[in-house]
Short mmCIF file of N, CA and C in Angstrom, two decimals:
data_model
loop_
_atom_site.label_atom_id
_atom_site.label_comp_id
_atom_site.label_asym_id
_atom_site.label_seq_id
_atom_site.Cartn_x
_atom_site.Cartn_y
_atom_site.Cartn_z
N MET A 1 -110.00 58.52 -320.55
CA MET A 1 -109.48 59.57 -319.72
C MET A 1 -110.52 60.68 -319.59
N LYS A 2 -110.74 61.18 -318.35
CA LYS A 2 -111.72 62.23 -318.10
C LYS A 2 -111.17 63.59 -318.54
N PRO A 3 -112.07 64.43 -319.04
CA PRO A 3 -111.63 65.79 -319.36
C PRO A 3 -111.15 66.49 -318.08
N ILE A 4 -110.24 67.37 -318.19
CA ILE A 4 -109.65 68.05 -317.04
C ILE A 4 -110.66 68.94 -316.30
N ASP A 5 -111.61 69.54 -317.02
CA ASP A 5 -112.54 70.47 -316.39
C ASP A 5 -113.77 69.80 -315.77
N GLU A 6 -113.89 68.48 -315.85
CA GLU A 6 -115.03 67.76 -315.26
C GLU A 6 -114.87 67.73 -313.74
N PRO A 7 -115.95 68.07 -312.98
CA PRO A 7 -115.83 68.10 -311.52
C PRO A 7 -115.65 66.69 -310.94
N LEU A 8 -114.92 66.62 -309.85
CA LEU A 8 -114.70 65.35 -309.16
C LEU A 8 -115.97 64.97 -308.40
N PRO A 9 -116.24 63.67 -308.26
CA PRO A 9 -117.48 63.27 -307.60
C PRO A 9 -117.52 63.60 -306.11
N TRP A 10 -116.40 63.63 -305.43
CA TRP A 10 -116.36 63.98 -304.00
C TRP A 10 -115.52 65.23 -303.83
N ARG A 11 -116.02 66.13 -303.04
CA ARG A 11 -115.24 67.32 -302.76
C ARG A 11 -115.72 67.96 -301.46
N VAL A 12 -114.96 68.85 -300.95
CA VAL A 12 -115.28 69.57 -299.72
C VAL A 12 -115.73 70.96 -300.11
N SER A 13 -116.90 71.36 -299.60
CA SER A 13 -117.39 72.69 -299.87
C SER A 13 -116.89 73.63 -298.79
N THR A 14 -116.20 74.65 -299.19
CA THR A 14 -115.68 75.60 -298.20
C THR A 14 -116.62 76.77 -298.02
N ASN A 15 -117.74 76.78 -298.75
CA ASN A 15 -118.71 77.88 -298.65
C ASN A 15 -119.70 77.69 -297.51
N ALA A 16 -119.96 76.47 -297.11
CA ALA A 16 -120.98 76.19 -296.10
C ALA A 16 -120.36 76.11 -294.72
N SER A 17 -121.11 76.58 -293.73
CA SER A 17 -120.67 76.49 -292.34
C SER A 17 -121.65 75.58 -291.60
N TYR A 18 -121.22 74.37 -291.31
CA TYR A 18 -122.05 73.43 -290.59
C TYR A 18 -121.54 73.30 -289.16
N VAL A 19 -122.48 73.17 -288.26
CA VAL A 19 -122.13 73.01 -286.85
C VAL A 19 -122.80 71.74 -286.34
N PRO A 20 -122.20 71.10 -285.34
CA PRO A 20 -122.82 69.89 -284.80
C PRO A 20 -124.07 70.24 -284.00
N LEU A 21 -125.10 69.43 -284.12
CA LEU A 21 -126.32 69.56 -283.34
C LEU A 21 -126.29 68.44 -282.31
N GLU A 22 -126.35 68.82 -281.03
CA GLU A 22 -126.21 67.84 -279.95
C GLU A 22 -127.50 67.69 -279.17
N TYR A 23 -127.70 66.48 -278.68
CA TYR A 23 -128.80 66.17 -277.77
C TYR A 23 -128.21 65.42 -276.59
N GLU A 24 -128.35 66.00 -275.42
CA GLU A 24 -127.81 65.42 -274.19
C GLU A 24 -126.35 65.02 -274.34
N GLY A 25 -125.55 65.93 -274.95
CA GLY A 25 -124.12 65.71 -275.06
C GLY A 25 -123.67 64.84 -276.22
N GLN A 26 -124.60 64.29 -276.97
CA GLN A 26 -124.27 63.43 -278.11
C GLN A 26 -124.54 64.17 -279.42
N VAL A 27 -123.62 64.13 -280.35
CA VAL A 27 -123.82 64.75 -281.66
C VAL A 27 -124.80 63.87 -282.44
N ILE A 28 -125.91 64.48 -282.87
CA ILE A 28 -126.91 63.71 -283.62
C ILE A 28 -126.89 64.05 -285.10
N GLY A 29 -126.17 65.10 -285.47
CA GLY A 29 -126.08 65.48 -286.87
C GLY A 29 -125.46 66.85 -287.01
N TYR A 30 -125.42 67.32 -288.24
CA TYR A 30 -124.83 68.62 -288.52
C TYR A 30 -125.85 69.46 -289.26
N CYS A 31 -125.81 70.75 -289.00
CA CYS A 31 -126.81 71.65 -289.53
C CYS A 31 -126.14 72.95 -289.95
N GLU A 32 -126.72 73.62 -290.92
CA GLU A 32 -126.20 74.92 -291.31
C GLU A 32 -126.29 75.88 -290.13
N LEU A 33 -125.30 76.69 -289.98
CA LEU A 33 -125.22 77.62 -288.86
C LEU A 33 -126.46 78.51 -288.76
N ASP A 34 -126.99 78.94 -289.91
CA ASP A 34 -128.15 79.82 -289.91
C ASP A 34 -129.38 79.19 -289.26
N TYR A 35 -129.49 77.85 -289.30
CA TYR A 35 -130.67 77.16 -288.80
C TYR A 35 -130.45 76.47 -287.46
N ALA A 36 -129.23 76.27 -287.08
CA ALA A 36 -128.92 75.47 -285.89
C ALA A 36 -129.53 76.05 -284.62
N ASP A 37 -129.38 77.33 -284.38
CA ASP A 37 -129.89 77.94 -283.16
C ASP A 37 -131.42 77.86 -283.10
N GLU A 38 -132.06 78.17 -284.22
CA GLU A 38 -133.52 78.12 -284.27
C GLU A 38 -134.04 76.69 -284.05
N LEU A 39 -133.37 75.73 -284.64
CA LEU A 39 -133.76 74.33 -284.48
C LEU A 39 -133.61 73.88 -283.02
N ALA A 40 -132.49 74.20 -282.40
CA ALA A 40 -132.28 73.83 -281.00
C ALA A 40 -133.31 74.51 -280.09
N THR A 41 -133.59 75.79 -280.34
CA THR A 41 -134.58 76.51 -279.53
C THR A 41 -135.95 75.87 -279.66
N THR A 42 -136.35 75.55 -280.89
CA THR A 42 -137.66 74.93 -281.13
C THR A 42 -137.77 73.58 -280.42
N MET A 43 -136.74 72.77 -280.52
CA MET A 43 -136.76 71.44 -279.88
C MET A 43 -136.81 71.57 -278.36
N ASN A 44 -136.08 72.53 -277.80
CA ASN A 44 -136.12 72.74 -276.35
C ASN A 44 -137.49 73.24 -275.90
N GLU A 45 -138.12 74.12 -276.71
CA GLU A 45 -139.47 74.60 -276.38
C GLU A 45 -140.46 73.45 -276.39
N GLN A 46 -140.32 72.55 -277.36
CA GLN A 46 -141.22 71.40 -277.44
C GLN A 46 -141.07 70.53 -276.19
N ALA A 47 -139.85 70.29 -275.77
CA ALA A 47 -139.61 69.49 -274.57
C ALA A 47 -140.20 70.18 -273.34
N THR A 48 -140.06 71.50 -273.26
CA THR A 48 -140.61 72.25 -272.13
C THR A 48 -142.13 72.16 -272.12
N LEU A 49 -142.76 72.31 -273.28
CA LEU A 49 -144.22 72.22 -273.35
C LEU A 49 -144.72 70.82 -272.98
N HIS A 50 -144.01 69.80 -273.41
CA HIS A 50 -144.40 68.44 -273.06
C HIS A 50 -144.27 68.20 -271.55
N LYS A 51 -143.22 68.75 -270.97
CA LYS A 51 -143.03 68.64 -269.52
C LYS A 51 -144.16 69.38 -268.79
N ALA A 52 -144.53 70.56 -269.28
CA ALA A 52 -145.63 71.32 -268.67
C ALA A 52 -146.94 70.56 -268.76
N LEU A 53 -147.18 69.88 -269.88
CA LEU A 53 -148.40 69.09 -270.04
C LEU A 53 -148.42 67.94 -269.03
N ARG A 54 -147.29 67.28 -268.84
CA ARG A 54 -147.22 66.20 -267.85
C ARG A 54 -147.50 66.73 -266.44
N MET A 55 -146.94 67.91 -266.13
CA MET A 55 -147.17 68.50 -264.81
C MET A 55 -148.65 68.84 -264.62
N ALA A 56 -149.29 69.38 -265.66
CA ALA A 56 -150.71 69.71 -265.58
C ALA A 56 -151.54 68.44 -265.40
N CYS A 57 -151.18 67.38 -266.10
CA CYS A 57 -151.89 66.11 -265.95
C CYS A 57 -151.70 65.55 -264.54
N ARG A 58 -150.49 65.69 -264.01
CA ARG A 58 -150.23 65.23 -262.64
C ARG A 58 -151.11 66.00 -261.65
N ASP A 59 -151.19 67.33 -261.82
CA ASP A 59 -152.03 68.14 -260.95
C ASP A 59 -153.50 67.75 -261.06
N LEU A 60 -153.95 67.51 -262.29
CA LEU A 60 -155.34 67.10 -262.51
C LEU A 60 -155.63 65.77 -261.82
N LEU A 61 -154.75 64.81 -261.99
CA LEU A 61 -154.94 63.50 -261.36
C LEU A 61 -154.92 63.62 -259.84
N LYS A 62 -154.04 64.47 -259.34
CA LYS A 62 -153.94 64.67 -257.89
C LYS A 62 -155.24 65.24 -257.34
N ARG A 63 -155.82 66.23 -258.03
CA ARG A 63 -157.09 66.84 -257.59
C ARG A 63 -158.24 65.84 -257.65
N MET A 64 -158.13 64.88 -258.56
CA MET A 64 -159.18 63.87 -258.70
C MET A 64 -158.92 62.66 -257.82
N ASN A 65 -157.86 62.73 -256.98
CA ASN A 65 -157.46 61.61 -256.13
C ASN A 65 -157.21 60.34 -256.93
N LYS A 66 -156.55 60.51 -258.08
CA LYS A 66 -156.19 59.37 -258.93
C LYS A 66 -154.68 59.16 -258.84
N ASP A 67 -154.22 58.08 -259.42
CA ASP A 67 -152.80 57.73 -259.41
C ASP A 67 -152.00 58.72 -260.25
N VAL A 68 -151.16 59.54 -259.61
CA VAL A 68 -150.37 60.55 -260.31
C VAL A 68 -149.27 59.93 -261.17
N ASN A 69 -148.97 58.66 -260.98
CA ASN A 69 -147.96 57.99 -261.79
C ASN A 69 -148.43 57.77 -263.23
N ARG A 70 -149.72 58.00 -263.48
CA ARG A 70 -150.27 57.83 -264.82
C ARG A 70 -150.26 59.14 -265.61
N ALA A 71 -149.59 60.18 -265.09
CA ALA A 71 -149.58 61.50 -265.73
C ALA A 71 -148.97 61.43 -267.13
N SER A 72 -147.88 60.71 -267.29
CA SER A 72 -147.24 60.61 -268.61
C SER A 72 -148.15 59.91 -269.60
N GLU A 73 -148.82 58.87 -269.15
CA GLU A 73 -149.77 58.15 -270.02
C GLU A 73 -150.90 59.07 -270.46
N LEU A 74 -151.43 59.86 -269.52
CA LEU A 74 -152.51 60.79 -269.83
C LEU A 74 -152.02 61.88 -270.78
N ALA A 75 -150.83 62.41 -270.53
CA ALA A 75 -150.27 63.44 -271.41
C ALA A 75 -150.07 62.89 -272.82
N ASP A 76 -149.57 61.69 -272.94
CA ASP A 76 -149.36 61.07 -274.26
C ASP A 76 -150.68 60.89 -274.98
N ARG A 77 -151.74 60.54 -274.23
CA ARG A 77 -153.06 60.39 -274.84
C ARG A 77 -153.57 61.73 -275.38
N TYR A 78 -153.37 62.81 -274.60
CA TYR A 78 -153.77 64.14 -275.05
C TYR A 78 -153.00 64.57 -276.29
N VAL A 79 -151.70 64.29 -276.32
CA VAL A 79 -150.88 64.65 -277.48
C VAL A 79 -151.38 63.89 -278.71
N LYS A 80 -151.69 62.62 -278.54
CA LYS A 80 -152.18 61.81 -279.66
C LYS A 80 -153.51 62.36 -280.17
N GLN A 81 -154.40 62.76 -279.26
CA GLN A 81 -155.69 63.30 -279.66
C GLN A 81 -155.54 64.66 -280.35
N ALA A 82 -154.53 65.42 -279.97
CA ALA A 82 -154.33 66.75 -280.53
C ALA A 82 -153.72 66.72 -281.93
N LYS A 83 -153.04 65.63 -282.27
CA LYS A 83 -152.41 65.53 -283.59
C LYS A 83 -153.48 65.35 -284.66
N ARG A 84 -153.20 65.94 -285.81
CA ARG A 84 -154.11 65.79 -286.93
C ARG A 84 -154.08 64.35 -287.42
N PRO A 85 -155.24 63.70 -287.49
CA PRO A 85 -155.26 62.32 -288.00
C PRO A 85 -155.00 62.29 -289.50
N THR A 86 -154.33 61.25 -289.94
CA THR A 86 -154.02 61.11 -291.36
C THR A 86 -154.95 60.13 -292.07
N SER A 87 -155.70 59.37 -291.29
CA SER A 87 -156.65 58.46 -291.90
C SER A 87 -157.82 58.26 -290.95
N GLY A 88 -158.90 57.72 -291.50
CA GLY A 88 -160.08 57.45 -290.70
C GLY A 88 -161.09 58.59 -290.74
N PRO A 89 -162.21 58.40 -290.06
CA PRO A 89 -163.28 59.41 -290.06
C PRO A 89 -162.84 60.78 -289.55
N ARG A 90 -161.97 60.79 -288.53
CA ARG A 90 -161.52 62.08 -288.00
C ARG A 90 -160.70 62.85 -289.03
N ALA A 91 -159.95 62.14 -289.86
CA ALA A 91 -159.19 62.81 -290.92
C ALA A 91 -160.15 63.49 -291.90
N LEU A 92 -161.25 62.80 -292.23
CA LEU A 92 -162.25 63.41 -293.11
C LEU A 92 -162.87 64.64 -292.46
N ALA A 93 -163.12 64.58 -291.16
CA ALA A 93 -163.69 65.73 -290.46
C ALA A 93 -162.73 66.93 -290.53
N PHE A 94 -161.43 66.67 -290.40
CA PHE A 94 -160.44 67.75 -290.54
C PHE A 94 -160.44 68.30 -291.96
N MET A 95 -160.56 67.41 -292.94
CA MET A 95 -160.58 67.85 -294.33
C MET A 95 -161.82 68.71 -294.60
N LEU A 96 -162.94 68.34 -293.99
CA LEU A 96 -164.16 69.14 -294.15
C LEU A 96 -163.99 70.51 -293.49
N ALA A 97 -163.33 70.55 -292.35
CA ALA A 97 -163.09 71.84 -291.69
C ALA A 97 -162.19 72.72 -292.56
N GLU A 98 -161.18 72.12 -293.19
CA GLU A 98 -160.33 72.88 -294.11
C GLU A 98 -161.13 73.40 -295.29
N ARG A 99 -162.04 72.57 -295.79
CA ARG A 99 -162.89 72.98 -296.93
C ARG A 99 -163.77 74.15 -296.52
N GLN A 100 -164.27 74.12 -295.29
CA GLN A 100 -165.09 75.23 -294.79
C GLN A 100 -164.28 76.53 -294.82
N ARG A 101 -163.03 76.47 -294.34
CA ARG A 101 -162.17 77.65 -294.33
C ARG A 101 -161.88 78.13 -295.76
N GLU A 102 -161.63 77.17 -296.68
CA GLU A 102 -161.37 77.53 -298.08
C GLU A 102 -162.55 78.29 -298.68
N LEU A 103 -163.75 77.85 -298.34
CA LEU A 103 -164.96 78.48 -298.88
C LEU A 103 -165.33 79.77 -298.15
N GLY A 104 -164.70 79.98 -296.99
CA GLY A 104 -164.99 81.19 -296.20
C GLY A 104 -166.39 81.20 -295.61
N LEU A 105 -166.87 80.03 -295.21
CA LEU A 105 -168.23 79.90 -294.67
C LEU A 105 -168.20 79.79 -293.15
N SER A 106 -169.24 80.30 -292.51
CA SER A 106 -169.40 80.10 -291.07
C SER A 106 -169.81 78.64 -290.86
N PRO A 107 -169.71 78.14 -289.62
CA PRO A 107 -170.13 76.76 -289.39
C PRO A 107 -171.57 76.50 -289.82
N GLN A 108 -172.47 77.43 -289.51
CA GLN A 108 -173.87 77.24 -289.88
C GLN A 108 -174.03 77.20 -291.40
N GLU A 109 -173.34 78.11 -292.10
CA GLU A 109 -173.41 78.12 -293.56
C GLU A 109 -172.84 76.83 -294.15
N PHE A 110 -171.75 76.35 -293.57
CA PHE A 110 -171.13 75.13 -294.09
C PHE A 110 -172.04 73.92 -293.86
N PHE A 111 -172.70 73.86 -292.69
CA PHE A 111 -173.62 72.75 -292.44
C PHE A 111 -174.77 72.77 -293.44
N LYS A 112 -175.27 73.96 -293.76
CA LYS A 112 -176.34 74.06 -294.77
C LYS A 112 -175.81 73.62 -296.14
N PHE A 113 -174.58 74.05 -296.47
CA PHE A 113 -173.95 73.65 -297.73
C PHE A 113 -173.84 72.13 -297.81
N CYS A 114 -173.33 71.51 -296.73
CA CYS A 114 -173.18 70.05 -296.71
C CYS A 114 -174.54 69.36 -296.78
N ASP A 115 -175.55 69.96 -296.15
CA ASP A 115 -176.88 69.37 -296.15
C ASP A 115 -177.44 69.30 -297.58
N THR A 116 -177.07 70.23 -298.45
CA THR A 116 -177.53 70.17 -299.84
C THR A 116 -176.95 68.94 -300.55
N PHE A 117 -175.85 68.41 -300.03
CA PHE A 117 -175.24 67.20 -300.58
C PHE A 117 -175.67 65.96 -299.78
N LYS A 118 -176.62 66.13 -298.87
CA LYS A 118 -177.15 65.04 -298.04
C LYS A 118 -176.16 64.56 -296.98
N ILE A 119 -175.34 65.49 -296.47
CA ILE A 119 -174.47 65.19 -295.34
C ILE A 119 -174.96 66.06 -294.19
N SER A 120 -175.48 65.42 -293.16
CA SER A 120 -176.07 66.18 -292.06
C SER A 120 -175.00 66.67 -291.08
N GLU A 121 -175.39 67.62 -290.27
CA GLU A 121 -174.51 68.12 -289.21
C GLU A 121 -174.14 66.98 -288.27
N GLN A 122 -175.09 66.09 -288.02
CA GLN A 122 -174.85 64.93 -287.15
C GLN A 122 -173.84 63.98 -287.79
N ASP A 123 -173.90 63.79 -289.11
CA ASP A 123 -172.91 62.95 -289.80
C ASP A 123 -171.50 63.50 -289.59
N ILE A 124 -171.36 64.82 -289.71
CA ILE A 124 -170.05 65.46 -289.55
C ILE A 124 -169.58 65.33 -288.11
N ALA A 125 -170.50 65.50 -287.15
CA ALA A 125 -170.14 65.35 -285.73
C ALA A 125 -169.69 63.92 -285.44
N HIS A 126 -170.36 62.95 -286.03
CA HIS A 126 -169.97 61.54 -285.84
C HIS A 126 -168.57 61.28 -286.40
N MET A 127 -168.28 61.87 -287.57
CA MET A 127 -166.94 61.72 -288.15
C MET A 127 -165.89 62.30 -287.21
N ALA A 128 -166.18 63.49 -286.68
CA ALA A 128 -165.23 64.15 -285.78
C ALA A 128 -165.00 63.33 -284.52
N ASP A 129 -166.00 62.57 -284.10
CA ASP A 129 -165.86 61.70 -282.93
C ASP A 129 -165.21 60.37 -283.27
N GLY A 130 -164.97 60.12 -284.57
CA GLY A 130 -164.29 58.90 -284.98
C GLY A 130 -165.21 57.75 -285.33
N HIS A 131 -166.52 58.02 -285.40
CA HIS A 131 -167.46 56.95 -285.77
C HIS A 131 -167.35 56.63 -287.26
N ALA A 132 -167.69 55.43 -287.62
CA ALA A 132 -167.61 54.97 -289.01
C ALA A 132 -168.48 55.84 -289.91
N VAL A 133 -168.04 56.00 -291.15
CA VAL A 133 -168.78 56.76 -292.15
C VAL A 133 -169.64 55.79 -292.94
N ALA A 134 -170.93 56.11 -293.04
CA ALA A 134 -171.85 55.26 -293.79
C ALA A 134 -171.45 55.28 -295.27
N SER A 135 -171.59 54.14 -295.93
CA SER A 135 -171.17 54.03 -297.33
C SER A 135 -171.93 55.00 -298.24
N HIS A 136 -173.19 55.30 -297.88
CA HIS A 136 -173.97 56.23 -298.72
C HIS A 136 -173.47 57.68 -298.59
N ASN A 137 -172.60 57.96 -297.62
CA ASN A 137 -172.05 59.32 -297.46
C ASN A 137 -170.74 59.53 -298.20
N ILE A 138 -170.14 58.47 -298.73
CA ILE A 138 -168.83 58.60 -299.37
C ILE A 138 -168.90 59.49 -300.61
N ALA A 139 -169.86 59.26 -301.47
CA ALA A 139 -169.97 60.09 -302.69
C ALA A 139 -170.27 61.55 -302.35
N PRO A 140 -171.23 61.84 -301.46
CA PRO A 140 -171.46 63.25 -301.12
C PRO A 140 -170.25 63.94 -300.49
N ILE A 141 -169.52 63.21 -299.64
CA ILE A 141 -168.32 63.78 -299.02
C ILE A 141 -167.29 64.10 -300.10
N SER A 142 -167.16 63.20 -301.07
CA SER A 142 -166.19 63.43 -302.15
C SER A 142 -166.55 64.69 -302.94
N ARG A 143 -167.85 64.92 -303.17
CA ARG A 143 -168.26 66.12 -303.91
C ARG A 143 -167.98 67.39 -303.10
N VAL A 144 -168.23 67.36 -301.81
CA VAL A 144 -167.96 68.53 -300.97
C VAL A 144 -166.47 68.83 -300.94
N LEU A 145 -165.65 67.78 -300.82
CA LEU A 145 -164.20 67.96 -300.73
C LEU A 145 -163.54 68.19 -302.09
N GLY A 146 -164.24 67.85 -303.17
CA GLY A 146 -163.66 68.00 -304.49
C GLY A 146 -162.63 66.93 -304.81
N ILE A 147 -162.84 65.73 -304.25
CA ILE A 147 -161.97 64.59 -304.53
C ILE A 147 -162.83 63.42 -304.97
N THR A 148 -162.21 62.36 -305.42
CA THR A 148 -162.96 61.21 -305.90
C THR A 148 -163.42 60.35 -304.73
N PRO A 149 -164.49 59.56 -304.93
CA PRO A 149 -164.91 58.62 -303.88
C PRO A 149 -163.79 57.64 -303.51
N THR A 150 -162.96 57.26 -304.47
CA THR A 150 -161.84 56.37 -304.19
C THR A 150 -160.87 57.02 -303.22
N GLU A 151 -160.63 58.33 -303.40
CA GLU A 151 -159.74 59.05 -302.48
C GLU A 151 -160.34 59.13 -301.07
N VAL A 152 -161.67 59.31 -300.99
CA VAL A 152 -162.34 59.31 -299.68
C VAL A 152 -162.15 57.96 -299.01
N GLU A 153 -162.37 56.89 -299.78
CA GLU A 153 -162.20 55.54 -299.24
C GLU A 153 -160.75 55.30 -298.79
N ALA A 154 -159.81 55.85 -299.54
CA ALA A 154 -158.39 55.69 -299.16
C ALA A 154 -158.13 56.39 -297.82
N VAL A 155 -158.70 57.57 -297.61
CA VAL A 155 -158.53 58.27 -296.33
C VAL A 155 -159.16 57.45 -295.21
N LEU A 156 -160.28 56.83 -295.50
CA LEU A 156 -160.95 56.00 -294.49
C LEU A 156 -160.23 54.68 -294.26
N GLY A 157 -159.32 54.34 -295.17
CA GLY A 157 -158.58 53.08 -295.03
C GLY A 157 -159.36 51.91 -295.57
N GLN A 158 -160.33 52.20 -296.44
CA GLN A 158 -161.14 51.15 -297.04
C GLN A 158 -160.59 50.84 -298.43
N SER A 159 -160.77 49.63 -298.88
CA SER A 159 -160.39 49.30 -300.26
C SER A 159 -161.59 49.45 -301.16
N SER A 160 -161.32 49.72 -302.43
CA SER A 160 -162.41 49.93 -303.38
C SER A 160 -163.08 48.64 -303.76
#
C-alpha cells in the first residue's frame, strides 16, 4: 500500500496556462501563454523573409532573362549557403572565424597568428570555399582551435 502523502504519477497542473499553437488552422501543439505570441510572431517573420527572398530571386532571374520558375530553387540554394555548416571544410572555416573573435584579433593579425602554425591565408580561404583540407594541416588547425586532431577529423567527416 502506498503512503497517503506520495504524489500520484498523473495529475493536472492548474498553475500553467497553455494555449494551442496553430499553423494554417491546424493545432500543432501547445505552448505556455508567455511564449506563444512571440513564437507565432517569429515563425510568421521567418515565412515573410523567405517569401521576400523568393521574390528577390524572381526579380533577379527576370532581369537576367532566365526562367523565373526557378526562383524557389535559387532561394533554397541561398538559404542552404547561408546556414552555418556543421561538418566539412566550411565548418572548420567558421570555427576559425569564431576563434579569431575569441582572441580579439583583426583578420590580418589572425592570418599572421595562423601562419605561425603553418596555416596560410590561402589554406583558410580554400576551407571557406569548401575545398578539402590537406592532411598536414589537421594538426596545426587543431592547435589554433584548441581541440584534438581527432576532433578536427570528426568535423571534416574523416575517420581516424
